[in-house]
Coordinates of C-alpha atoms and ligand atoms in Angstrom, one line a residue:
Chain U
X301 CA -9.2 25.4 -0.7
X302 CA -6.1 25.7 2.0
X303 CA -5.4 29.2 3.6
X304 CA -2.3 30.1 3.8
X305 CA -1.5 29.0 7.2
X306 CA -1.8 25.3 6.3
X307 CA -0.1 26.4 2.7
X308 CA 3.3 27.2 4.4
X309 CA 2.5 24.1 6.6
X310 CA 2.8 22.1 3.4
X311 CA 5.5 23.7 2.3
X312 CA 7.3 22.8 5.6
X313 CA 6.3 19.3 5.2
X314 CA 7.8 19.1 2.2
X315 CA 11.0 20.6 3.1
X316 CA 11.4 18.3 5.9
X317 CA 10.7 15.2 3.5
X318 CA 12.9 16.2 1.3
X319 CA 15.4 16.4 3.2
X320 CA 15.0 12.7 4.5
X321 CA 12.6 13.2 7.6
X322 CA 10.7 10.0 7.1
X323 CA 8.1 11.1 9.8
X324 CA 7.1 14.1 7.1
X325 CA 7.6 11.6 4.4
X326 CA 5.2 9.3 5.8
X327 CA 2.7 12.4 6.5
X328 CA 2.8 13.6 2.9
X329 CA 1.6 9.4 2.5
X330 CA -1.4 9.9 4.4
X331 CA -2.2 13.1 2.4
X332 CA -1.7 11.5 -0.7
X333 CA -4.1 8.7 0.4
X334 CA -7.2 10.8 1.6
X335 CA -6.7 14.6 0.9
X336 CA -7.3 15.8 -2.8
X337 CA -6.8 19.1 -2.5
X338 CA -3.3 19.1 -1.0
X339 CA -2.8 16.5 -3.4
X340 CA -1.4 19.0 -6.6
X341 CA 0.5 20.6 -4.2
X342 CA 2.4 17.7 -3.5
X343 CA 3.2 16.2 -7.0
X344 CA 4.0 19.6 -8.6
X345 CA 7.0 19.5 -5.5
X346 CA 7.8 16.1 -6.3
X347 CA 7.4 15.2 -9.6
X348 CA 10.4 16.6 -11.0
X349 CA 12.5 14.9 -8.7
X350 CA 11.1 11.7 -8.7
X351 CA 12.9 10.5 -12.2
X352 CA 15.4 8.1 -11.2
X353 CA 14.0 5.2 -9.1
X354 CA 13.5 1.9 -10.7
X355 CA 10.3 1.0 -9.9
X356 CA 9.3 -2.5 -9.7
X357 CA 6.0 -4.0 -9.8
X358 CA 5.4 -7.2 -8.0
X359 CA 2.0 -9.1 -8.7
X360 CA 0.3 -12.1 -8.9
X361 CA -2.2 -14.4 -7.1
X362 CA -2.9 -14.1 -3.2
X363 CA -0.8 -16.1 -1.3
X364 CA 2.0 -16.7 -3.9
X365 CA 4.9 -15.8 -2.3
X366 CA 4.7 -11.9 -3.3
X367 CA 5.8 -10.3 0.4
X368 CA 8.0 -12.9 1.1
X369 CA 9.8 -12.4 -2.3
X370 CA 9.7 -8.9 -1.9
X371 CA 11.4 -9.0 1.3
X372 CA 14.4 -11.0 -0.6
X373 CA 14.7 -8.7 -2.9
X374 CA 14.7 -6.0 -1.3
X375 CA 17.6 -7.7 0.9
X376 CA 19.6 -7.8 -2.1
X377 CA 19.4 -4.4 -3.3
X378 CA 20.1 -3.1 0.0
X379 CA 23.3 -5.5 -0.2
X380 CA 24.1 -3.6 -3.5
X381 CA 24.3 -0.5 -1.5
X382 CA 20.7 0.6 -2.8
X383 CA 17.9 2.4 -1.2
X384 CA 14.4 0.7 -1.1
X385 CA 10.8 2.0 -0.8
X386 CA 8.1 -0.9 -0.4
X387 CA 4.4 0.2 -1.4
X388 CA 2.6 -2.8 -0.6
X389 CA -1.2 -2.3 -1.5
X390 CA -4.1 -4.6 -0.5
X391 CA -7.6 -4.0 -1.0
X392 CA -9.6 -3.0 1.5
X393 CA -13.4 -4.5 2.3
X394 CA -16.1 -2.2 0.6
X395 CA -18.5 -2.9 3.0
X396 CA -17.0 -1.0 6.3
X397 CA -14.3 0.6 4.8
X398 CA -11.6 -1.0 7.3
X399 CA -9.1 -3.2 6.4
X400 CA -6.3 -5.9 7.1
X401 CA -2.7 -5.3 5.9
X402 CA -0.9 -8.1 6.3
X403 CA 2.2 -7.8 4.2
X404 CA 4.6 -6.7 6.8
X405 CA 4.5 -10.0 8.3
X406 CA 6.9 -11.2 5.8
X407 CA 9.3 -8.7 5.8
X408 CA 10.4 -8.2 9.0
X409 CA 13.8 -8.6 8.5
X410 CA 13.6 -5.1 7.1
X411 CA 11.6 -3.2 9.9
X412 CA 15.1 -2.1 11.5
X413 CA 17.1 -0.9 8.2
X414 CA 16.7 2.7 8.3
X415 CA 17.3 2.3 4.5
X416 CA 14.0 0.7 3.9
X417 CA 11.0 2.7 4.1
X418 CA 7.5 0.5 3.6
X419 CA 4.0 1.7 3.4
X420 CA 1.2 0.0 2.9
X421 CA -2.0 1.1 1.6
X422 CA -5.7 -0.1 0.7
X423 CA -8.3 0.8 -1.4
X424 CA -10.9 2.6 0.7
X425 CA -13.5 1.8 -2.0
X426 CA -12.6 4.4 -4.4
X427 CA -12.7 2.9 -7.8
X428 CA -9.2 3.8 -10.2
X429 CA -8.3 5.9 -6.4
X430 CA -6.1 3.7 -5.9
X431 CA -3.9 3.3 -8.7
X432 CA -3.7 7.1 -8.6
X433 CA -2.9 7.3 -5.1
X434 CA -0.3 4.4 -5.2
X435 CA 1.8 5.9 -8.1
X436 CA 1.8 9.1 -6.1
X437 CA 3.1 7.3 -3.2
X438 CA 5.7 5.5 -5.5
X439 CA 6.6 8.6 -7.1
X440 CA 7.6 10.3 -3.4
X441 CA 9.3 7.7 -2.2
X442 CA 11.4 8.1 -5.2
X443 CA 11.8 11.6 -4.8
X444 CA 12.7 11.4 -1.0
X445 CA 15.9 9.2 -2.4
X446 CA 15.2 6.0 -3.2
X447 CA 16.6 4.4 -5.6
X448 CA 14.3 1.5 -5.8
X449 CA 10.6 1.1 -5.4
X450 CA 8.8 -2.1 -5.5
X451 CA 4.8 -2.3 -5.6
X452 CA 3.1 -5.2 -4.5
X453 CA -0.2 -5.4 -5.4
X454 CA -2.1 -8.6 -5.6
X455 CA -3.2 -9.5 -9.4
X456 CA -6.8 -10.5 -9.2
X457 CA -8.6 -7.5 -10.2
X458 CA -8.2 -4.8 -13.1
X459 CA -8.0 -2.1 -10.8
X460 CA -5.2 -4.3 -9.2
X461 CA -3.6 -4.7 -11.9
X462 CA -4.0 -1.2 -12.9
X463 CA -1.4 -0.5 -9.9
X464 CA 1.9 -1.7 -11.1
X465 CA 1.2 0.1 -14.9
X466 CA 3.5 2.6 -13.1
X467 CA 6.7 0.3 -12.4
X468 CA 9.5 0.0 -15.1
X469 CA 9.3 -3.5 -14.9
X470 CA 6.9 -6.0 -13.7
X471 CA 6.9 -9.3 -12.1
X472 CA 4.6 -11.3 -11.9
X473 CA 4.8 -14.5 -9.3
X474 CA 3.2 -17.6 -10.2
X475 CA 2.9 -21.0 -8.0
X476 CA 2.9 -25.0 -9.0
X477 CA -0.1 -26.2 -8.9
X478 CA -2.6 -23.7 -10.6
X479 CA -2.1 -26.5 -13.3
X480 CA -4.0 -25.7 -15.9
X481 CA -5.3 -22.2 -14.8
X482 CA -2.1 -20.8 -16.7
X483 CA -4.4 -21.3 -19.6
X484 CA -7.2 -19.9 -18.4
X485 CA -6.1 -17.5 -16.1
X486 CA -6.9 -13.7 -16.4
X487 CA -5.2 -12.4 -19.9
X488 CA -4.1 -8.8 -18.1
X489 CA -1.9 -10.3 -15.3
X490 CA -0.1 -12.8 -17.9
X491 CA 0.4 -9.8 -20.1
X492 CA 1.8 -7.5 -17.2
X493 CA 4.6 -10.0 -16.7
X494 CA 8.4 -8.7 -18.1
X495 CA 9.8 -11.4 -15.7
X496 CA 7.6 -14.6 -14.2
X497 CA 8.8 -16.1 -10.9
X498 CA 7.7 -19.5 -10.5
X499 CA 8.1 -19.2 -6.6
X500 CA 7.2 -22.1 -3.9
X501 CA 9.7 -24.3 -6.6
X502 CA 10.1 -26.5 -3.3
X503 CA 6.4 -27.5 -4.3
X504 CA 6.0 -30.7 -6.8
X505 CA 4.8 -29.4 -10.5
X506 CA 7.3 -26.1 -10.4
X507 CA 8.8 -27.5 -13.7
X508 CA 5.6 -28.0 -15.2
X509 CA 4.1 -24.9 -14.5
X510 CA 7.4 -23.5 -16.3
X511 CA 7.3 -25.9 -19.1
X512 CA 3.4 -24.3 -19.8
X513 CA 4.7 -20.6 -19.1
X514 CA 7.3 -21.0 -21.8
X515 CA 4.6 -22.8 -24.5
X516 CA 2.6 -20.0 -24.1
X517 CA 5.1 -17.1 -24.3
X518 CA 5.7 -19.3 -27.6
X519 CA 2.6 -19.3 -29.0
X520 CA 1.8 -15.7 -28.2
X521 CA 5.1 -14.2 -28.9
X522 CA 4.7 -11.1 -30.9
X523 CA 7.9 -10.4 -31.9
X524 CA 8.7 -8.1 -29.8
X525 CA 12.6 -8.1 -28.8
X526 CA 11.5 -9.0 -25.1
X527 CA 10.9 -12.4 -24.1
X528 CA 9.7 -12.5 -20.3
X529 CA 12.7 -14.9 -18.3
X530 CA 11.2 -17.1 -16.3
X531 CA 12.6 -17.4 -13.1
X532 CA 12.4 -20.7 -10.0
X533 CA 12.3 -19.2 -6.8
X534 CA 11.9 -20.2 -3.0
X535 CA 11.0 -17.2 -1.5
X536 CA 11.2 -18.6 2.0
X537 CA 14.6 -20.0 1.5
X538 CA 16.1 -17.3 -0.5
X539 CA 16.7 -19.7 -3.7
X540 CA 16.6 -18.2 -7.2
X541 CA 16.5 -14.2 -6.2
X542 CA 19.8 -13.8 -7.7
X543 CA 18.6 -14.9 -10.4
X544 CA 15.5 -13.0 -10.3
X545 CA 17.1 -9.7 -9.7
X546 CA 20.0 -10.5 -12.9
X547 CA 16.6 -10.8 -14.9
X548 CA 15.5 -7.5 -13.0
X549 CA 18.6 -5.9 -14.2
X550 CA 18.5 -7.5 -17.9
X551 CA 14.9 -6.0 -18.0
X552 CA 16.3 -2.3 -17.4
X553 CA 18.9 -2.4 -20.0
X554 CA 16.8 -3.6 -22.4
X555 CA 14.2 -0.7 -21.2
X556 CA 16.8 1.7 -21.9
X557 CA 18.5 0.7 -24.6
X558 CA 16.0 0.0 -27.4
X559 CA 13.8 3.2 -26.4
X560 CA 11.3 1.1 -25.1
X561 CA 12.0 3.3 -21.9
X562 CA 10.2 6.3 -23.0
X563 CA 7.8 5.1 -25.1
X564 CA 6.5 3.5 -22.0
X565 CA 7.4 6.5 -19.4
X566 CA 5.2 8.3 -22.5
X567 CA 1.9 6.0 -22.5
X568 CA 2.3 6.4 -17.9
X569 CA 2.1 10.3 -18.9
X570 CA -0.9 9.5 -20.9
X571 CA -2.9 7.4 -18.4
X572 CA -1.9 9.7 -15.3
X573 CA -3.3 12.7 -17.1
X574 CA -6.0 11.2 -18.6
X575 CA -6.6 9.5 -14.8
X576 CA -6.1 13.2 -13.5
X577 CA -8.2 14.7 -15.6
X578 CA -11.2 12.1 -15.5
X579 CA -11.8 12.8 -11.7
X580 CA -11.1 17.0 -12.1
X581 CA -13.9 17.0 -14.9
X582 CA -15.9 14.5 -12.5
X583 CA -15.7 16.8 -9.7
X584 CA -16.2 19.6 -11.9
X585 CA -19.4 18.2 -12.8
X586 CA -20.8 16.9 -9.3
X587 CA -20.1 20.7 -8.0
X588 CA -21.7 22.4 -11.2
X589 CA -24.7 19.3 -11.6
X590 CA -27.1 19.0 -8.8
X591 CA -29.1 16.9 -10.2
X592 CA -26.6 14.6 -10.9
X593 CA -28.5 11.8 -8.3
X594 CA -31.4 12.3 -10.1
X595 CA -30.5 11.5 -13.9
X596 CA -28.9 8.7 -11.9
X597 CA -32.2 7.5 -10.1
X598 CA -34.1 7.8 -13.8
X599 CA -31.7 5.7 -15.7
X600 CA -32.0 3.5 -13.0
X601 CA -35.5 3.2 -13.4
X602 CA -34.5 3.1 -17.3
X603 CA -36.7 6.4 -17.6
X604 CA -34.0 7.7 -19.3
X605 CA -30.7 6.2 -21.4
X606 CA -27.0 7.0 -19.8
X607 CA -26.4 8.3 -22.7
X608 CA -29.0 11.1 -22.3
X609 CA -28.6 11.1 -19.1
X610 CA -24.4 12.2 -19.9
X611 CA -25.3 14.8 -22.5
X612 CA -28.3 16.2 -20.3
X613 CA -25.4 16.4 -17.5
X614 CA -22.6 17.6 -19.6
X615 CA -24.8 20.8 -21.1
X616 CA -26.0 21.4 -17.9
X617 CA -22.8 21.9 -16.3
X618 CA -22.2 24.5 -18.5
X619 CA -18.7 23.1 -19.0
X620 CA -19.6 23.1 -23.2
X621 CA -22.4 24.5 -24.7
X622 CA -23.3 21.6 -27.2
X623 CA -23.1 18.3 -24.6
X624 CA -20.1 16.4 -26.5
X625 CA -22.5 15.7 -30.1
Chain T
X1086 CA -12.6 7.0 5.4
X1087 CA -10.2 5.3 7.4
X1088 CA -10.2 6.3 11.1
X1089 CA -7.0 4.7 12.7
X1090 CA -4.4 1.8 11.8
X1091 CA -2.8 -0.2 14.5
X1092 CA 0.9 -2.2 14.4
X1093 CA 0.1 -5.3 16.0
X1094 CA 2.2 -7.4 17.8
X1095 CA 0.8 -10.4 17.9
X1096 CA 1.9 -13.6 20.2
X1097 CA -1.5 -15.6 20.5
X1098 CA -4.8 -15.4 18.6
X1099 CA -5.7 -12.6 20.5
X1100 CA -4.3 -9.9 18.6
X1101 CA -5.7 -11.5 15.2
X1102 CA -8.6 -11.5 16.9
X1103 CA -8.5 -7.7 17.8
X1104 CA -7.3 -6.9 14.3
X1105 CA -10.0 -8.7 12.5
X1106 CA -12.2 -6.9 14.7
X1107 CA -11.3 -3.3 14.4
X1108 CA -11.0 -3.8 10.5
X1109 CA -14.6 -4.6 11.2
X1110 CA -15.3 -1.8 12.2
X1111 CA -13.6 0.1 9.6
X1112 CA -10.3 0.7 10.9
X1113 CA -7.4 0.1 8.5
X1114 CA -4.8 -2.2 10.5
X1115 CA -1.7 -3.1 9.7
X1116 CA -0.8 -6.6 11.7
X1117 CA 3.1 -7.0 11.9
X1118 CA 3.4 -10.1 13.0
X1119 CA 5.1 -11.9 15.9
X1120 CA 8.1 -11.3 18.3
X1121 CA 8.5 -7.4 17.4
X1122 CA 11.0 -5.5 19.2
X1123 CA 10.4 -1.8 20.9
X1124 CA 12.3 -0.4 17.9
X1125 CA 10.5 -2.1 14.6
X1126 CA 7.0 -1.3 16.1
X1127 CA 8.2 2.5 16.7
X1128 CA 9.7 2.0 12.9
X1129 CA 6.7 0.7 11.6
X1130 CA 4.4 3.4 12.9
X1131 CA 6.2 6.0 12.1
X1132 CA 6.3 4.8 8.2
X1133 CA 2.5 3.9 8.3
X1134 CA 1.8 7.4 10.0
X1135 CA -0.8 5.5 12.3
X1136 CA -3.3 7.3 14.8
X1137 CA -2.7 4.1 17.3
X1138 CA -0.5 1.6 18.2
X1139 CA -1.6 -2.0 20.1
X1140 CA 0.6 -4.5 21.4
X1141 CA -0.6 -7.3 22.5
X1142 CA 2.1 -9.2 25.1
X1143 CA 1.6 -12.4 27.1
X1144 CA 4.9 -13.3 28.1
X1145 CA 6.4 -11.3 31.3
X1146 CA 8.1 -8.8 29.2
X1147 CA 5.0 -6.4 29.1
X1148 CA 6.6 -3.9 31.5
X1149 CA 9.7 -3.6 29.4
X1150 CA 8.0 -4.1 25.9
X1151 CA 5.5 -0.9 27.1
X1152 CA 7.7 1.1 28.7
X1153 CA 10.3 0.9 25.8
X1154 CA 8.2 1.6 22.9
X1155 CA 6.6 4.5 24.8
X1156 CA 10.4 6.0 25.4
X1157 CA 10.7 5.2 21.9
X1158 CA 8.0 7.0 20.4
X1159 CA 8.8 9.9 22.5
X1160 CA 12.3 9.9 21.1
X1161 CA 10.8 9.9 17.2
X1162 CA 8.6 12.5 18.0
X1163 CA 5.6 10.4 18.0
X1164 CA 3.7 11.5 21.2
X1165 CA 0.9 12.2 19.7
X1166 CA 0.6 8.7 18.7
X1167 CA -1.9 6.7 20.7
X1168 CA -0.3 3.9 22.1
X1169 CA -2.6 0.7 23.9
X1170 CA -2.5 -2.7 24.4
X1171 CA -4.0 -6.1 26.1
X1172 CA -2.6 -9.4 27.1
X1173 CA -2.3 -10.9 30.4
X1174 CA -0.9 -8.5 32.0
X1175 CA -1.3 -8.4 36.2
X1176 CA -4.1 -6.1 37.5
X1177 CA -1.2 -4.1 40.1
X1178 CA 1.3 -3.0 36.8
X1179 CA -1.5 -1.1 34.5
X1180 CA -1.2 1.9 37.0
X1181 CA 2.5 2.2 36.7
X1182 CA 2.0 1.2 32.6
X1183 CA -0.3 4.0 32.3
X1184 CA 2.2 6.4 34.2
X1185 CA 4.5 5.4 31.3
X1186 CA 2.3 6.3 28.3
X1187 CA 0.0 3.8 28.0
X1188 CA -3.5 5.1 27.4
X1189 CA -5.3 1.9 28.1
X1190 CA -4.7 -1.8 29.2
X1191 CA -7.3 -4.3 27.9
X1192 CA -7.1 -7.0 30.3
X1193 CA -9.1 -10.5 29.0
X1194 CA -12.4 -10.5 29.0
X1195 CA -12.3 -7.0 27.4
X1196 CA -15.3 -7.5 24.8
X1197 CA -14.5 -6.5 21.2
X1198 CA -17.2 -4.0 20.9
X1199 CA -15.7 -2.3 23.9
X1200 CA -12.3 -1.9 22.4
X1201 CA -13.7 -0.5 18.9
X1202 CA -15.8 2.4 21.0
X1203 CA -13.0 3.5 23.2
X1204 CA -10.1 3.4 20.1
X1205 CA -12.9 5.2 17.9
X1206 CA -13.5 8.4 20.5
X1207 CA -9.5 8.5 21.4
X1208 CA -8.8 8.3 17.7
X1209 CA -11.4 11.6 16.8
X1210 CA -10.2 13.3 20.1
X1211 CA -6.5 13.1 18.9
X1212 CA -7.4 14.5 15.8
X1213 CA -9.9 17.0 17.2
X1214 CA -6.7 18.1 18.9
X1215 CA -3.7 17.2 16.7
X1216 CA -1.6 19.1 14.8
X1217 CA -3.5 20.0 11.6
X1218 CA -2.7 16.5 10.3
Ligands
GTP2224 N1 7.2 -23.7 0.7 C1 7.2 -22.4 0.4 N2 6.4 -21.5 1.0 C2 6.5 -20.2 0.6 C3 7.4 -19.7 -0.4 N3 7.3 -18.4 -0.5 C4 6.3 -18.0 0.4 N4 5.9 -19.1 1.1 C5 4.8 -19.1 2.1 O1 3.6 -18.8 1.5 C6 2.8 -18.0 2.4 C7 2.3 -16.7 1.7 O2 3.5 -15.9 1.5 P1 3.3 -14.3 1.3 O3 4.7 -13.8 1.0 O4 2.6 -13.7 2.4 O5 2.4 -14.3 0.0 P2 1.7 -13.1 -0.7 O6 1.6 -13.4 -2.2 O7 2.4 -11.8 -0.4 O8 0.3 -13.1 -0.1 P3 -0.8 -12.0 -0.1 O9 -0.2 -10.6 0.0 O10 -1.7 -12.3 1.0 O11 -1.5 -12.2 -1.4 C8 3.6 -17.8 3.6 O12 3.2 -18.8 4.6 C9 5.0 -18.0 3.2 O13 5.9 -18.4 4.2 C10 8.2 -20.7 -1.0 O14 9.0 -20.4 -1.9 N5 8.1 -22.0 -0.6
MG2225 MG1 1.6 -10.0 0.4

């Protein structure tokens, strides 16, 4: 645990964050990213104050279009007088560790607006770590004032996915010429999708691809009072992000005024605790279980079940008396 | 763990190159992309709280491009932020580059190998000796 010294150090950081010091703001990043323990620290600070963004998740395949449409939009917020935070998240290689963020390169126009703040972050290997660490990031941004936070992650994976469960509303950015992967393309990024852009619409097949987008939201439509818009954009040319952001905005309303708001700010509360929690009782059980390596090696040999090998674990970390049976 | 991340600025292959390499090696590296100005490099370190910042320059700019972004970083506060670079820069100007904050030139021909061990020990030593961060 920290000593007091680095306590009060902490404290300070935050103080200066908070008061708009993006140098301490971008510090308090890094901590978030890599340090667990001043981690609680930091969100019971922050938390509170981090309520009244919009957050805005962008996703979709690589290559799409998802910086440069990010970039466009967060042009037109700023032109709305808005704040903007960019978290833009790329996974990183799991063999060394290192990796190659790219994202930037598309929004340079922002680099010298003082009322734009980007960061971008990768995976480091950590399975669900990122999710976690990202909607900590999001959530100081927000507290540190802004008023809107987009996420880009890219949509292949779950864990990817996993990343913009914490944004109010999700795009996700589709481009002509996956043809018929629409169909066949993986169920959780379709699903994530409160608004589709159909970005590169410079591209031949952009009204197809729109024509198969709206079959399928009819086919699959639940009933619910939301129908995902679908949007044409040209990211490069700025075409369509009007639109796109009208859609943004029809998406928050509708949020907030059928109650759909909470319910969903509720089932976030669930998953961060539950995500919480998960790595506590992990960590709990690493420090308190040895052996832990060594029920792993024997259900790797398939000496022993994971099953058994959990229970074994669980009553030998004292943390109940029983295991869970 | 990541040990470093570097805003690139990069006007040739050469900096992709460098990139590619050091995320070999395990360093997390932001590229930026072409034609960066002084300011948007400082911006864009100080928002990615990087160890290390390398510019690649090939035109005749290098002495201001350098020289700027060092003031600059000063200015934010970010001095203890390792700043290098490479391009083709002539043999007789890295001494007076250096005097301006530069920690190290890579002139070509540096291999990649090289760059990776001397970024890795500045990196640790900075840390070793930085400010609880
Ligand atoms: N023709 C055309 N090109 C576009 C459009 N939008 C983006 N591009 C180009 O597509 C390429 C990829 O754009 P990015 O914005 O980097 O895409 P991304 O989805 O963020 O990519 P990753 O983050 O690597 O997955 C770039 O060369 C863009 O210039 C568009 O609407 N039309
Ligand atoms: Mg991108």
């Amino acid at each position: 645990m920290e000593g007091p010294e680095e306590h009060s150090s902490l404290a300070a950081l935050l103080d200066r964050a908070l008061a708009g010091d993006g140098r301490s703001a971008a510090r308090l990043m890094t901590l978030l990213e890599s340090d667990v323990d001043a981690t609680p620290a930091i969100m019971s600070r922050i938390y509170p104050l981090a309520g009244h963004a919009q957050v805005i998740g962008v996703t979709g395949p690589p290559g799409a279009g998802k910086s440069s449409l990010v970039d466009k939009l967060a042009a037109a917020f700023r032109a709305q007088g808005k704040t903007v935070g960019i978290v833009a998240v790329d996974p990183s290689s799991p063999f060394t560790g290192g990796a190659l963020l790219g994202d930037r390169i598309r929004m340079q126009g922002r680099f010298s607006d003082p009322g734009v703040f980007i960061r971008s972050m990768a995976s480091r290997g950590q399975p669900g770590g990122l999710a976690k660490a990202s909607q900590n990031v999001v959530a100081l941004m927000a507290a540190t004032g802004k008023d809107t936070v987009i996420i880009e992650t890219v949509g292949v994976g779950q864990e990817e996915i996993d990343v913009v469960r914490v944004a109010d509303t999700t795009v996700v950015v589709l481009v002509p010429g996956l043809g018929d992967a629409v169909q066949t393309m993986k169920a959780g990024l379709l699903e994530a999708a409160d608004v589709f852009a159909v970005n590169k619409a410079d591209y031949e097949g952009a009204e197809r691809l729109v024509k198969d987008l709206e079959l399928m939201l009819h086919l699959g439509s639940s009933g619910s009072a939301w129908s995902p818009p679908i949007v044409k954009t040209i990211a490069t040319e700025g075409s369509g992000v009007d639109q796109l952001v009208g859609s943004l905005a029809g998406h928050f309303d509708y949020l907030q005024g059928s109650g759909e708001y909470l319910k969903r700010r509720r089932r976030a509360a669930v998953a961060e605790i539950d995500g919480v929690l998960r790595g506590q009782l992990m960590s709990a059980i690493a420090r308190r279980v040895p052996a832990f390596d060594v029920y792993a090696s024997q259900v790797a040999e398939r000496k022993c079940d994971p099953y058994t090998a959990a229970d074994r674990i669980l009553r030998e970390s004292g943390l109940t008396a029983e295991g869970l049976g | 763990m990541v040990i470093a991340k570097a805003g690139m600025d990069g006007h040739d292959r050469g900096a992709k190159v460098v990139a590619r390499v050091l995320r070999d090696a395990g360093f997390e590296v932001i590229y930026t992309g072409l034609y960066q100005t002084p300011e948007s490099i400082v911006a864009t370190a100080l928002q990615e709280d990087a160890d290390a910042v390398g510019i690649s320059v090939l035109s005749a700019a290098h002495k201001h491009v350098f020289s700027e972004t060092a003031r600059e970083m000063r200015q934010q506060g970010l001095d203890d932020v390792i700043l290098f670079g490479g391009g083709i820069i002539p043999p007789g100007d890295v001494e007076w580059l250096e005097q301006q904050g530069v920690r190290r030139l890579f002139l070509p021909g540096t291999s990649g190998p090289e760059i990776v061990a001397w970024l890795q020990q500045a990196v640790s030593a900075q840390r070793a000796s930085g400010s609880g961060g």
